[in-house]
Amino acid sequence: MLIYSVLFIHAVGNAQYSICGQVTVNHQTRSQVWVSILGSDDSIATDKSGKYCFNNLPTGEYILAANTDGFMSQVQFVSLNKDTSGLNFNVEILSTDTVSVVAEKAAERRENISIKTEIVDLSKQSLSSVSVEQLMNRASGIRVRNSGGLGADADIVVGGFSGKSVKFLIDGIPIDYLGSSMGITKMPINMADYVEVYKGVLPTEIGVDALGAAVNIVTKRPDKTGYRLSYEVGSFHTHKVGVNSFVRHSPKLSYGVDLFFNYSKNNFKVDNLPISDEITGKTKYIRAPLFNNGYKQFSADMYLNIEKRKWADLFEIKLNGFVINKDIQNDFASRDKAYGNVYRKENSYIVPSVFYKKNFIDGKLKVSQFIVFSRINFQFADTLRNAYYDWLGNKHEASSSSETGNDFSNLKEPIVYTYVNNLIYRGLFSYHFNENHKLTMNFVENFVSRESDDLNKYHQRSTINYNRAILGLGYSYHFLDSRLQGLTQLKYLVSHTQGELINQATLKNEEPVQNSGWSFSQSLKYDSYSGWLFRFSTENSYRLPDQMEIFGDNVHILPNISLQPEKSFNVNLGVRYKKKGVGSIEVNSYYRNIRDMIKLKEITQLQAAYINLEHVRGYGIELDAAVFPVKQLEISGNLTYNEFRFKGSNSNVAQNEHFVNARVSNMPFYFGNASVSYSFDKVFDKRSKLKLYWTYSYVHQFYLDYIEKQFEPDGFLGIFGKSKIYTNRIIPIQQVHSAGLIWSFDINNIRKLALSTELNNIFNQDVYNNFKMQSAGRSYSLKLTVEL
C-alpha cells in the first residue's frame, strides 16, 4: 500500500519555479513512482525514465518524498527561490520474502479471531496452476464434490453441513447476484486474494443466514499500478486465460479491469456407461469419453475508485458481466442416459454496483454501503426430436419429444427462458468505543424476482418474488492485552415469498408465505503467551431457504414457496498450539442438532423438489498439523471425522423408522489430506526460485443410501470393518496423489515471469463424487504467468 504523508510547509512569494529530478527503486529507474510535496495534495508520477518535474511553484520551503509499494524514500528539504533540478530519490524496497511475511501476518490475524476460520490463501498460490477447487479440497475439514469437470456445479461439505446449508459470499455479500459465474469450480486463482471458510458462528460483518458454515471469497484490492497475464492449458482440451490490470492514476483516483476466459471439452473417460447391444439387445457397460460435456465462460469486471476525499474514503463504481455456455451430458444424479443436444446458457452483460466507505468521529465510526442490481438470463435447451444418443456418441432414430423426457409442447420453441432479477443492499456500521470494545450493525436486504416459461401453461410465464432481510448486531470485546476476545451477536431474519404457482395437492394458487426468526451466538477466544489458543462458540442458527430451493431450476427441480427455514443448535470447541518456525497442531470439534433440514427429494423419475424432510444430530472432529523440520520445508496434514445420524423425517409417506440412527446418506464422513513442499532459492540464477510439492488425499467409503446402523461396518469409528449387507450403492475408498512445481524469475522488483505445472491423480485412481458419478482420472495443467 502506498504511503502518503500529510505535512505541509508554508510557501510565500509570487515567483514561480520548478523542482525536477529522478527517482530510482533499489537504484533502478522505474515509472509510476509517486513523488509528493508533503503536506499538500500535489503528487506526480515518474515517467519511463524515472523522471519527474513540479512546475509553477511559488517561493517557499518544501519537503518532498517518493513513495511506491508501501515504501517511502528519505525526505528532502528544498528552500525554493530558483529552478531546482537534480533532486533525486531512491526508494529501498524490502525483498519479496519480507513482503510475504507481512501478508502472512495479515492472514494469521484472520485465523486468530474468536470464530474458527479456515483461510485458503490464494495470493500465495497465484503463480501455480492449481485450481481454487483443489486448494479448498486440501484444507482442513472441507470436501468439495464435483463430478462434471471445469464449470460443473459442486457440493461442499463443511463442519457437518453441505448443500445449500453452506452459504457463498463475495466480499461479505451473498453471491446470488453473479449467478454461477464465481463458483469455486469456475473462478481462477488470480481473481481473489483469499477465501474465508467460517465453521460455526459467523462474524457480524458477514450478512448471511448460513446454518453453521459459510464461504466468503475476498477479492484483491491492489494499490499500485500493475498488470498480470496468465495462460493455462490442461487435459481434456482445457484452456484458461486471465488478465488483471490496475492503474494508479493519482493518490485519489485509480481504475482497473479483471477478466478471465475458461474453456474445456471435459471429455474425460468414465466407466460403467450402459449401452444396448444391437445384436443381442442386452445392456453392456463400457468405458468411453463424455462427448456433450463442454464448458465455456467469459467474465469481466471494470471498476473506478475515487479515494481519500472529504466525502468518502473510498467510492467504487463497478460493472460486472459474464456469459456462460454449458453442455449437459446427463441428468444431475446419474449417467443412465446420454444427452447429445441439451445445454444451458447463462448471461448478465451489465451488473452495476456501488461501494461507499467513510470513517467519522476520528475514525471511531466506520460506515460502508453497498448496492447492486443484476438481471440474469437463463436458457435451458433440449432441441433433439425423435432421436437419442448412445454413450459412443452415435445418434439413433426413436419416437421421443425430448432427450430429457420433458414436455415442451406449451412453449414456442424447445428452450425454457428464465429471467432472475437480484437487488441487494448491504449497510455496515461499526462504532469503536476504544481499541478494545466495538459495536457492529449489519443490515442486508435481498430482493429476488423470477419470471420463467411455464411448462404447464400454453405460451405463459409464471413469476415468483422472494424478499428477505437480515439485521445483525454484534458486540466484540478484548481483555488482557487482547489475549481474551469475545463476540456476542443477535440476528433477526425475515422473508416473504409470493408466486403464481399451483399447489399440486389442492390445485389452488399458493398463498404468500412469510417466515421470521431470531438467532443468537456467543464466541470466546483465549490466546496465551506460550503459544496455546482456545476457542469456544455456541449458537442457535436459523437459515431461510435459498432462492434455488424456493424457485427450483424450472426444469428438473420444481419450485416450493412453502419451504420452512432450517434450524440448528451448534457448539464448537477448539484448541491450537503453535510455535513460530517449528510448527502447529490444532484440534476442533463441533456438535450439531439440525431440524427441518432441507433436502432434495425425488418426486418422479425426472423431477425433484426441495422439502423440509429430516432431523439430523451428531458431532465431528478435525485435526490439523504442520511442521517445518528445516528452513523452506513444510510438512502438513489434516483429518476429519463426522458422526452425523438421521433422527427422523417430517414426511408422512416415508417409511424410514428403521433408518433412525443411521449415518447420513451420500456424505463423506472420514477424509484427510497430506502435503510436502520445499522451496529452492537462486535456481539457475540468483533471481529465480523453485518450489516443489506433493499432495495426498484420502476419502473413506460412504453410502449413497441409508444403511441401518446394525449393518454398518464394525471396528473403530466404523472405518476399518466391512458392511454386513451387500450393496453397490457405495462410493469406494479414494486415494489421490498429485505433484507439481512453480518456477519464478524476478526480472526486477516489478516484472516477474513464472511457469508452473501439476500432475493430478498421478496413479489414475477412480474418483467418485455426488451420486457415485465418476470424475476425471489422471490430468495435467501447465500455466505461464507474466507480471508487469
Coordinates of N, CA, C and O in Angstrom, one line a residue, residues 129-275:
S129 N -0.5 -23.5 -11.0 CA -1.6 -24.0 -11.9 C -2.7 -24.7 -11.2 O -3.6 -25.2 -11.8
V130 N -2.7 -24.8 -9.9 CA -3.7 -25.4 -9.1 C -5.0 -24.6 -9.1 O -4.9 -23.4 -9.2
S131 N -6.1 -25.2 -9.0 CA -7.4 -24.5 -9.1 C -7.9 -24.2 -7.7 O -7.4 -24.8 -6.7
V132 N -8.8 -23.3 -7.6 CA -9.4 -22.9 -6.3 C -10.1 -24.1 -5.7 O -10.0 -24.4 -4.5
E133 N -10.8 -24.9 -6.5 CA -11.4 -26.1 -6.0 C -10.4 -27.1 -5.4 O -10.7 -27.6 -4.3
Q134 N -9.3 -27.3 -6.0 CA -8.2 -28.2 -5.4 C -7.7 -27.6 -4.1 O -7.5 -28.4 -3.2
L135 N -7.4 -26.3 -4.0 CA -7.0 -25.7 -2.8 C -8.0 -25.9 -1.7 O -7.6 -26.2 -0.5
M136 N -9.2 -25.7 -2.0 CA -10.3 -25.9 -1.0 C -10.3 -27.3 -0.5 O -10.5 -27.6 0.7
N137 N -10.2 -28.3 -1.4 CA -10.2 -29.7 -1.0 C -9.1 -30.1 -0.1 O -9.2 -31.0 0.6
R138 N -8.0 -29.4 -0.2 CA -6.8 -29.7 0.6 C -6.8 -29.1 2.0 O -5.9 -29.3 2.8
A139 N -7.8 -28.2 2.2 CA -7.9 -27.5 3.5 C -8.5 -28.4 4.5 O -9.3 -29.3 4.2
S140 N -8.3 -28.1 5.8 CA -8.8 -28.9 6.9 C -10.3 -28.8 7.0 O -10.9 -27.8 7.0
G141 N -11.0 -30.0 7.1 CA -12.4 -30.1 7.3 C -13.3 -29.7 6.2 O -14.5 -29.5 6.3
I142 N -12.7 -29.6 4.9 CA -13.5 -29.2 3.8 C -13.4 -30.3 2.7 O -12.3 -30.8 2.4
R143 N -14.5 -30.6 2.1 CA -14.6 -31.6 1.0 C -15.5 -31.0 -0.1 O -16.7 -30.8 0.1
V144 N -14.9 -30.8 -1.3 CA -15.6 -30.3 -2.5 C -15.9 -31.5 -3.4 O -15.0 -32.2 -3.7
R145 N -17.2 -31.6 -3.8 CA -17.6 -32.8 -4.7 C -18.1 -32.2 -6.0 O -19.1 -31.6 -6.1
N146 N -17.3 -32.5 -7.0 CA -17.6 -32.1 -8.4 C -17.4 -33.2 -9.3 O -16.3 -33.8 -9.4
S147 N -18.4 -33.6 -10.1 CA -18.4 -34.8 -11.0 C -18.4 -34.4 -12.4 O -18.3 -35.3 -13.3
G148 N -18.4 -33.1 -12.8 CA -18.6 -32.7 -14.2 C -17.4 -32.0 -14.8 O -17.4 -31.7 -15.9
G149 N -16.3 -31.8 -14.0 CA -15.2 -31.1 -14.6 C -15.3 -29.6 -14.4 O -16.1 -29.1 -13.6
L150 N -14.5 -28.9 -15.2 CA -14.5 -27.5 -15.2 C -15.9 -26.9 -15.4 O -16.5 -27.2 -16.4
G151 N -16.3 -26.0 -14.5 CA -17.6 -25.3 -14.7 C -18.8 -26.1 -14.1 O -19.9 -25.5 -14.1
A152 N -18.6 -27.3 -13.6 CA -19.7 -28.0 -13.1 C -20.2 -27.5 -11.7 O -19.4 -26.9 -11.0
D153 N -21.4 -27.7 -11.4 CA -21.9 -27.4 -10.1 C -21.2 -28.3 -9.1 O -20.8 -29.4 -9.4
A154 N -20.9 -27.7 -7.9 CA -20.2 -28.5 -6.9 C -20.9 -28.4 -5.5 O -21.5 -27.4 -5.2
D155 N -20.8 -29.5 -4.8 CA -21.3 -29.5 -3.4 C -20.2 -29.5 -2.4 O -19.1 -30.1 -2.7
I156 N -20.3 -28.7 -1.4 CA -19.2 -28.6 -0.4 C -19.6 -29.0 0.9 O -20.8 -28.7 1.4
V157 N -18.8 -29.8 1.6 CA -19.1 -30.3 3.0 C -18.2 -29.5 3.9 O -16.9 -29.6 3.8
V158 N -18.8 -28.9 4.9 CA -18.0 -28.1 5.9 C -18.7 -28.3 7.3 O -19.9 -28.0 7.5
G159 N -17.9 -28.8 8.2 CA -18.4 -28.9 9.6 C -19.7 -29.7 9.8 O -20.6 -29.3 10.6
G160 N -20.0 -30.7 8.9 CA -21.2 -31.5 9.0 C -22.3 -30.9 8.2 O -23.4 -31.5 8.1
F161 N -22.1 -29.7 7.6 CA -23.2 -29.2 6.7 C -22.7 -29.3 5.3 O -21.6 -29.4 5.0
S162 N -23.8 -29.3 4.4 CA -23.5 -29.5 3.0 C -24.6 -28.8 2.2 O -25.6 -28.4 2.8
G163 N -24.5 -28.8 0.9 CA -25.5 -28.3 0.0 C -25.8 -26.8 0.3 O -24.9 -26.0 0.5
K164 N -27.0 -26.4 0.3 CA -27.4 -25.0 0.5 C -27.3 -24.5 1.9 O -27.4 -23.3 2.2
S165 N -27.0 -25.4 2.8 CA -26.8 -25.0 4.2 C -25.5 -24.3 4.4 O -25.3 -23.6 5.4
V166 N -24.6 -24.4 3.4 CA -23.3 -23.7 3.3 C -23.5 -22.5 2.4 O -23.8 -22.7 1.2
K167 N -23.4 -21.3 2.8 CA -23.7 -20.1 2.0 C -22.4 -19.6 1.4 O -21.3 -19.7 2.0
F168 N -22.5 -19.0 0.2 CA -21.3 -18.5 -0.5 C -21.5 -17.0 -0.6 O -22.6 -16.5 -0.9
L169 N -20.4 -16.2 -0.4 CA -20.4 -14.8 -0.5 C -19.2 -14.3 -1.2 O -18.2 -15.0 -1.3
I170 N -19.3 -13.1 -1.7 CA -18.1 -12.4 -2.2 C -18.0 -11.1 -1.6 O -18.9 -10.3 -1.6
D171 N -16.9 -10.9 -0.9 CA -16.6 -9.6 -0.1 C -17.8 -9.4 0.9 O -18.2 -8.3 1.1
G172 N -18.3 -10.5 1.5 CA -19.3 -10.4 2.5 C -20.7 -10.2 2.0 O -21.6 -10.1 2.8
I173 N -20.9 -10.3 0.7 CA -22.2 -10.1 0.1 C -22.7 -11.4 -0.5 O -21.9 -12.1 -1.2
P174 N -23.9 -11.8 -0.3 CA -24.4 -13.1 -0.9 C -24.1 -13.0 -2.4 O -24.4 -12.1 -3.1
I175 N -23.6 -14.2 -2.9 CA -23.1 -14.2 -4.3 C -24.2 -14.4 -5.4 O -23.9 -14.4 -6.6
D176 N -25.4 -14.4 -5.0 CA -26.5 -14.7 -5.9 C -26.5 -13.8 -7.1 O -26.9 -14.2 -8.2
Y177 N -26.2 -12.5 -6.9 CA -26.3 -11.5 -8.0 C -25.3 -11.8 -9.1 O -25.5 -11.2 -10.2
L178 N -24.4 -12.7 -8.9 CA -23.4 -13.1 -10.0 C -23.8 -14.4 -10.6 O -22.9 -15.0 -11.3
G179 N -24.9 -14.9 -10.3 CA -25.3 -16.3 -10.8 C -24.3 -17.3 -10.4 O -23.9 -17.4 -9.2
S180 N -23.9 -18.1 -11.3 CA -22.9 -19.2 -11.0 C -21.5 -18.8 -11.5 O -20.7 -19.7 -11.6
S181 N -21.3 -17.6 -12.0 CA -20.1 -17.2 -12.6 C -18.9 -17.2 -11.7 O -17.8 -17.3 -12.2
M182 N -19.1 -17.1 -10.4 CA -18.0 -17.0 -9.5 C -17.9 -18.2 -8.6 O -17.5 -18.2 -7.4
G183 N -18.4 -19.4 -9.0 CA -18.4 -20.6 -8.2 C -16.9 -21.1 -8.1 O -16.0 -20.7 -8.9
I184 N -16.7 -21.9 -7.1 CA -15.3 -22.3 -6.8 C -14.7 -23.3 -7.9 O -13.5 -23.5 -7.9
T185 N -15.6 -23.8 -8.7 CA -15.1 -24.7 -9.8 C -14.8 -23.9 -11.1 O -14.4 -24.4 -12.0
K186 N -15.1 -22.6 -11.0 CA -15.0 -21.7 -12.2 C -14.0 -20.6 -12.0 O -13.4 -20.1 -13.0
M187 N -14.0 -20.0 -10.8 CA -13.2 -18.8 -10.5 C -11.7 -19.1 -10.6 O -11.2 -20.1 -10.0
P188 N -10.9 -18.4 -11.4 CA -9.5 -18.6 -11.5 C -8.8 -18.1 -10.2 O -9.3 -17.2 -9.5
I189 N -7.7 -18.6 -9.9 CA -7.0 -18.3 -8.6 C -6.5 -16.9 -8.6 O -6.3 -16.3 -7.5
N190 N -6.4 -16.2 -9.7 CA -5.9 -14.9 -9.7 C -7.0 -13.9 -9.4 O -6.6 -12.7 -9.3
M191 N -8.2 -14.3 -9.4 CA -9.3 -13.3 -9.2 C -9.6 -13.0 -7.8 O -10.4 -12.1 -7.5
A192 N -9.0 -13.6 -6.8 CA -9.3 -13.3 -5.4 C -8.0 -13.4 -4.6 O -7.0 -13.9 -5.0
D193 N -8.1 -12.7 -3.4 CA -6.9 -12.7 -2.6 C -6.9 -13.9 -1.7 O -5.8 -14.5 -1.5
Y194 N -8.0 -14.2 -1.1 CA -8.1 -15.4 -0.2 C -9.6 -15.8 0.0 O -10.5 -15.1 -0.4
V195 N -9.8 -17.0 0.5 CA -11.1 -17.5 0.8 C -11.2 -17.8 2.3 O -10.4 -18.5 2.8
E196 N -12.2 -17.2 2.9 CA -12.5 -17.5 4.3 C -13.6 -18.5 4.4 O -14.7 -18.4 3.8
V197 N -13.3 -19.6 5.2 CA -14.3 -20.6 5.4 C -14.7 -20.6 6.9 O -13.8 -21.0 7.7
Y198 N -15.8 -20.1 7.2 CA -16.3 -20.0 8.6 C -17.0 -21.3 9.0 O -17.8 -21.8 8.3
K199 N -16.5 -21.8 10.2 CA -17.1 -23.0 10.7 C -17.8 -22.8 12.0 O -17.2 -22.7 13.1
G200 N -19.1 -22.7 11.9 CA -19.9 -22.4 13.1 C -20.4 -20.9 13.1 O -21.0 -20.5 12.1
V201 N -20.1 -20.2 14.1 CA -20.6 -18.8 14.2 C -20.0 -18.0 13.1 O -18.8 -18.1 12.8
L202 N -20.8 -17.1 12.5 CA -20.3 -16.1 11.5 C -20.1 -14.8 12.1 O -20.8 -14.3 13.0
P203 N -19.1 -14.0 11.6 CA -18.9 -12.6 12.1 C -20.1 -11.8 11.7 O -20.9 -12.0 10.8
T204 N -20.3 -10.7 12.5 CA -21.4 -9.8 12.2 C -21.3 -9.2 10.8 O -22.3 -8.9 10.2
E205 N -20.1 -9.0 10.4 CA -19.8 -8.3 9.1 C -20.3 -9.2 7.9 O -20.5 -8.7 6.8
I206 N -20.5 -10.5 8.2 CA -21.0 -11.4 7.2 C -22.5 -11.5 7.3 O -23.0 -12.2 8.1
G207 N -23.2 -10.8 6.4 CA -24.6 -10.7 6.5 C -25.3 -11.8 5.8 O -25.9 -11.5 4.7
V208 N -25.3 -13.0 6.3 CA -25.9 -14.1 5.7 C -26.4 -15.0 6.7 O -26.0 -15.0 7.9
D209 N -27.4 -15.9 6.4 CA -28.1 -16.7 7.3 C -27.7 -18.2 7.1 O -28.5 -19.1 7.1
A210 N -26.4 -18.5 7.0 CA -25.9 -19.8 6.9 C -26.3 -20.6 8.2 O -26.4 -20.0 9.3
L211 N -26.5 -21.9 8.0 CA -26.8 -22.7 9.2 C -25.7 -22.9 10.1 O -25.9 -23.2 11.3
G212 N -24.5 -22.9 9.7 CA -23.3 -23.0 10.5 C -22.0 -23.0 9.8 O -21.0 -23.4 10.4
A213 N -22.0 -22.7 8.5 CA -20.8 -22.6 7.7 C -21.0 -21.7 6.5 O -22.1 -21.6 6.0
A214 N -20.0 -21.0 6.2 CA -20.1 -20.0 5.1 C -18.7 -19.9 4.4 O -17.7 -20.0 5.1
V215 N -18.8 -19.7 3.1 CA -17.5 -19.5 2.3 C -17.6 -18.1 1.8 O -18.4 -17.7 1.0
N216 N -16.6 -17.2 2.2 CA -16.5 -15.8 1.7 C -15.3 -15.7 0.9 O -14.1 -15.8 1.3
I217 N -15.5 -15.3 -0.4 CA -14.4 -15.0 -1.4 C -14.0 -13.6 -1.2 O -14.9 -12.7 -1.5
V218 N -12.8 -13.3 -0.9 CA -12.3 -11.9 -0.7 C -11.5 -11.5 -1.9 O -10.4 -12.1 -2.1
T219 N -12.0 -10.6 -2.6 CA -11.3 -10.1 -3.9 C -10.1 -9.3 -3.6 O -9.9 -8.7 -2.5
K220 N -9.2 -9.1 -4.5 CA -8.0 -8.3 -4.4 C -8.3 -6.8 -4.5 O -9.2 -6.4 -5.2
R221 N -7.6 -6.0 -3.7 CA -7.7 -4.6 -3.8 C -6.3 -4.0 -3.9 O -5.7 -3.6 -3.0
P222 N -5.8 -4.0 -5.2 CA -4.4 -3.6 -5.4 C -4.3 -2.1 -5.1 O -5.3 -1.3 -5.1
D223 N -3.1 -1.6 -4.9 CA -2.9 -0.1 -4.7 C -1.8 0.5 -5.6 O -1.8 1.7 -5.8
K224 N -1.1 -0.4 -6.3 CA 0.0 0.2 -7.2 C -0.3 -0.3 -8.6 O -1.0 -1.3 -8.9
T225 N 0.1 0.5 -9.6 CA -0.1 0.1 -11.0 C 0.6 -1.2 -11.3 O 1.8 -1.4 -10.9
G226 N -0.1 -2.1 -11.9 CA 0.5 -3.4 -12.3 C -0.4 -4.1 -13.2 O -1.6 -3.9 -13.3
Y227 N 0.2 -5.1 -13.9 CA -0.6 -5.9 -14.9 C -0.1 -7.4 -14.8 O 1.0 -7.6 -14.5
R228 N -1.1 -8.2 -14.9 CA -0.8 -9.7 -14.9 C -1.5 -10.4 -16.0 O -2.7 -10.2 -16.2
L229 N -0.8 -11.2 -16.7 CA -1.4 -12.0 -17.8 C -1.0 -13.5 -17.5 O 0.1 -13.8 -17.3
S230 N -2.0 -14.4 -17.5 CA -1.8 -15.8 -17.3 C -2.5 -16.6 -18.4 O -3.6 -16.2 -18.8
Y231 N -1.9 -17.7 -18.8 CA -2.5 -18.6 -19.7 C -2.2 -20.0 -19.3 O -1.0 -20.4 -18.9
E232 N -3.2 -20.8 -19.2 CA -3.1 -22.2 -18.7 C -3.7 -23.2 -19.7 O -4.8 -22.9 -20.2
V233 N -3.0 -24.3 -19.9 CA -3.5 -25.3 -20.8 C -3.5 -26.6 -20.0 O -2.6 -26.8 -19.1
G234 N -4.5 -27.5 -20.2 CA -4.6 -28.7 -19.4 C -5.3 -29.8 -20.2 O -5.7 -29.7 -21.3
S235 N -5.4 -30.9 -19.5 CA -6.1 -32.1 -20.0 C -7.5 -31.8 -20.4 O -8.1 -30.8 -20.0
F236 N -8.0 -32.6 -21.3 CA -9.4 -32.6 -21.8 C -9.7 -31.2 -22.5 O -10.8 -30.7 -22.4
H237 N -8.7 -30.8 -23.3 CA -8.8 -29.6 -24.1 C -9.2 -28.4 -23.2 O -10.1 -27.6 -23.6
T238 N -8.5 -28.2 -22.1 CA -8.8 -27.1 -21.2 C -7.9 -25.9 -21.4 O -6.7 -26.1 -21.6
H239 N -8.5 -24.8 -21.5 CA -7.7 -23.5 -21.7 C -8.3 -22.5 -20.7 O -9.5 -22.3 -20.7
K240 N -7.4 -21.8 -20.0 CA -7.8 -20.7 -19.1 C -6.9 -19.5 -19.4 O -5.7 -19.6 -19.4
V241 N -7.6 -18.3 -19.5 CA -6.8 -17.1 -19.7 C -7.3 -16.1 -18.7 O -8.5 -15.9 -18.4
G242 N -6.4 -15.4 -18.0 CA -6.7 -14.4 -17.0 C -5.9 -13.1 -17.3 O -4.7 -13.2 -17.6
V243 N -6.6 -12.0 -17.1 CA -6.0 -10.7 -17.3 C -6.4 -9.8 -16.1 O -7.6 -9.7 -15.8
N244 N -5.4 -9.3 -15.3 CA -5.6 -8.4 -14.2 C -4.8 -7.1 -14.5 O -3.6 -7.2 -14.6
S245 N -5.5 -6.0 -14.5 CA -4.8 -4.7 -14.7 C -5.3 -3.7 -13.7 O -6.5 -3.7 -13.4
F246 N -4.4 -2.9 -13.2 CA -4.7 -1.9 -12.2 C -3.8 -0.7 -12.5 O -2.6 -0.8 -12.6
V247 N -4.5 0.5 -12.6 CA -3.7 1.7 -12.9 C -4.0 2.7 -11.7 O -5.1 3.1 -11.4
R248 N -2.9 3.1 -11.1 CA -3.0 4.2 -10.1 C -2.7 5.5 -10.8 O -1.6 5.9 -11.0
H249 N -3.8 6.2 -11.1 CA -3.6 7.5 -11.8 C -3.1 8.6 -10.9 O -2.4 9.5 -11.3
S250 N -3.6 8.6 -9.6 CA -3.2 9.5 -8.6 C -3.5 9.0 -7.3 O -4.2 7.9 -7.2
P251 N -3.1 9.6 -6.2 CA -3.4 9.1 -4.9 C -4.9 9.0 -4.6 O -5.4 8.3 -3.8
K252 N -5.7 9.8 -5.5 CA -7.1 9.9 -5.2 C -8.0 9.2 -6.3 O -9.2 9.2 -6.3
L253 N -7.3 8.7 -7.3 CA -8.0 8.1 -8.5 C -7.3 6.9 -9.0 O -6.1 6.9 -9.3
S254 N -8.0 5.8 -9.2 CA -7.5 4.5 -9.7 C -8.6 3.8 -10.4 O -9.8 4.0 -10.2
Y255 N -8.2 2.9 -11.3 CA -9.2 2.1 -12.1 C -8.5 0.8 -12.5 O -7.3 0.6 -12.5
G256 N -9.3 -0.2 -12.8 CA -8.8 -1.5 -13.2 C -9.8 -2.3 -14.0 O -11.0 -2.1 -14.0
V257 N -9.3 -3.4 -14.5 CA -10.0 -4.4 -15.3 C -9.5 -5.8 -14.9 O -8.3 -6.0 -14.9
D258 N -10.5 -6.7 -14.6 CA -10.1 -8.1 -14.4 C -11.0 -8.9 -15.3 O -12.3 -8.7 -15.3
L259 N -10.4 -9.8 -16.0 CA -11.3 -10.7 -16.9 C -10.6 -12.0 -17.0 O -9.4 -12.2 -16.8
F260 N -11.5 -13.0 -17.3 CA -11.0 -14.4 -17.5 C -11.9 -15.1 -18.4 O -13.0 -14.8 -18.6
F261 N -11.2 -16.1 -19.1 CA -11.9 -16.9 -20.1 C -11.6 -18.4 -19.7 O -10.4 -18.7 -19.5
N262 N -12.6 -19.2 -19.6 CA -12.5 -20.7 -19.4 C -13.1 -21.5 -20.5 O -14.2 -21.1 -21.0
Y263 N -12.4 -22.5 -20.9 CA -12.9 -23.4 -22.0 C -12.4 -24.8 -21.7 O -11.3 -25.0 -21.4
S264 N -13.3 -25.8 -21.8 CA -12.9 -27.2 -21.7 C -14.0 -28.0 -22.3 O -15.2 -27.8 -22.2
K265 N -13.5 -29.1 -23.0 CA -14.4 -30.1 -23.5 C -14.9 -31.0 -22.4 O -15.9 -31.7 -22.5
N266 N -14.1 -31.1 -21.3 CA -14.4 -32.1 -20.2 C -14.7 -33.5 -20.8 O -15.6 -34.2 -20.2
N267 N -13.9 -33.9 -21.7 CA -14.2 -35.2 -22.4 C -13.3 -36.3 -21.8 O -12.7 -37.1 -22.5
F268 N -13.3 -36.3 -20.4 CA -12.6 -37.4 -19.8 C -13.4 -38.7 -19.8 O -14.6 -38.7 -20.0
K269 N -12.7 -39.8 -19.7 CA -13.4 -41.1 -19.8 C -13.9 -41.6 -18.5 O -13.3 -41.3 -17.4
V270 N -15.1 -42.2 -18.5 CA -15.7 -42.8 -17.3 C -16.1 -44.2 -17.6 O -16.3 -44.6 -18.8
D271 N -16.3 -45.0 -16.5 CA -16.6 -46.4 -16.6 C -18.1 -46.6 -16.5 O -18.9 -45.7 -16.1
N272 N -18.5 -47.9 -16.7 CA -19.9 -48.3 -16.4 C -21.0 -47.5 -17.1 O -22.0 -47.2 -16.5
L273 N -20.7 -47.1 -18.4 CA -21.8 -46.5 -19.1 C -22.6 -47.5 -19.9 O -22.1 -48.3 -20.6
P274 N -23.9 -47.5 -19.6 CA -24.8 -48.5 -20.2 C -25.0 -48.3 -21.7 O -25.3 -47.1 -22.2
I275 N -24.9 -49.3 -22.5 CA -25.2 -49.2 -23.9 C -25.9 -50.5 -24.4 O -25.5 -51.6 -23.9

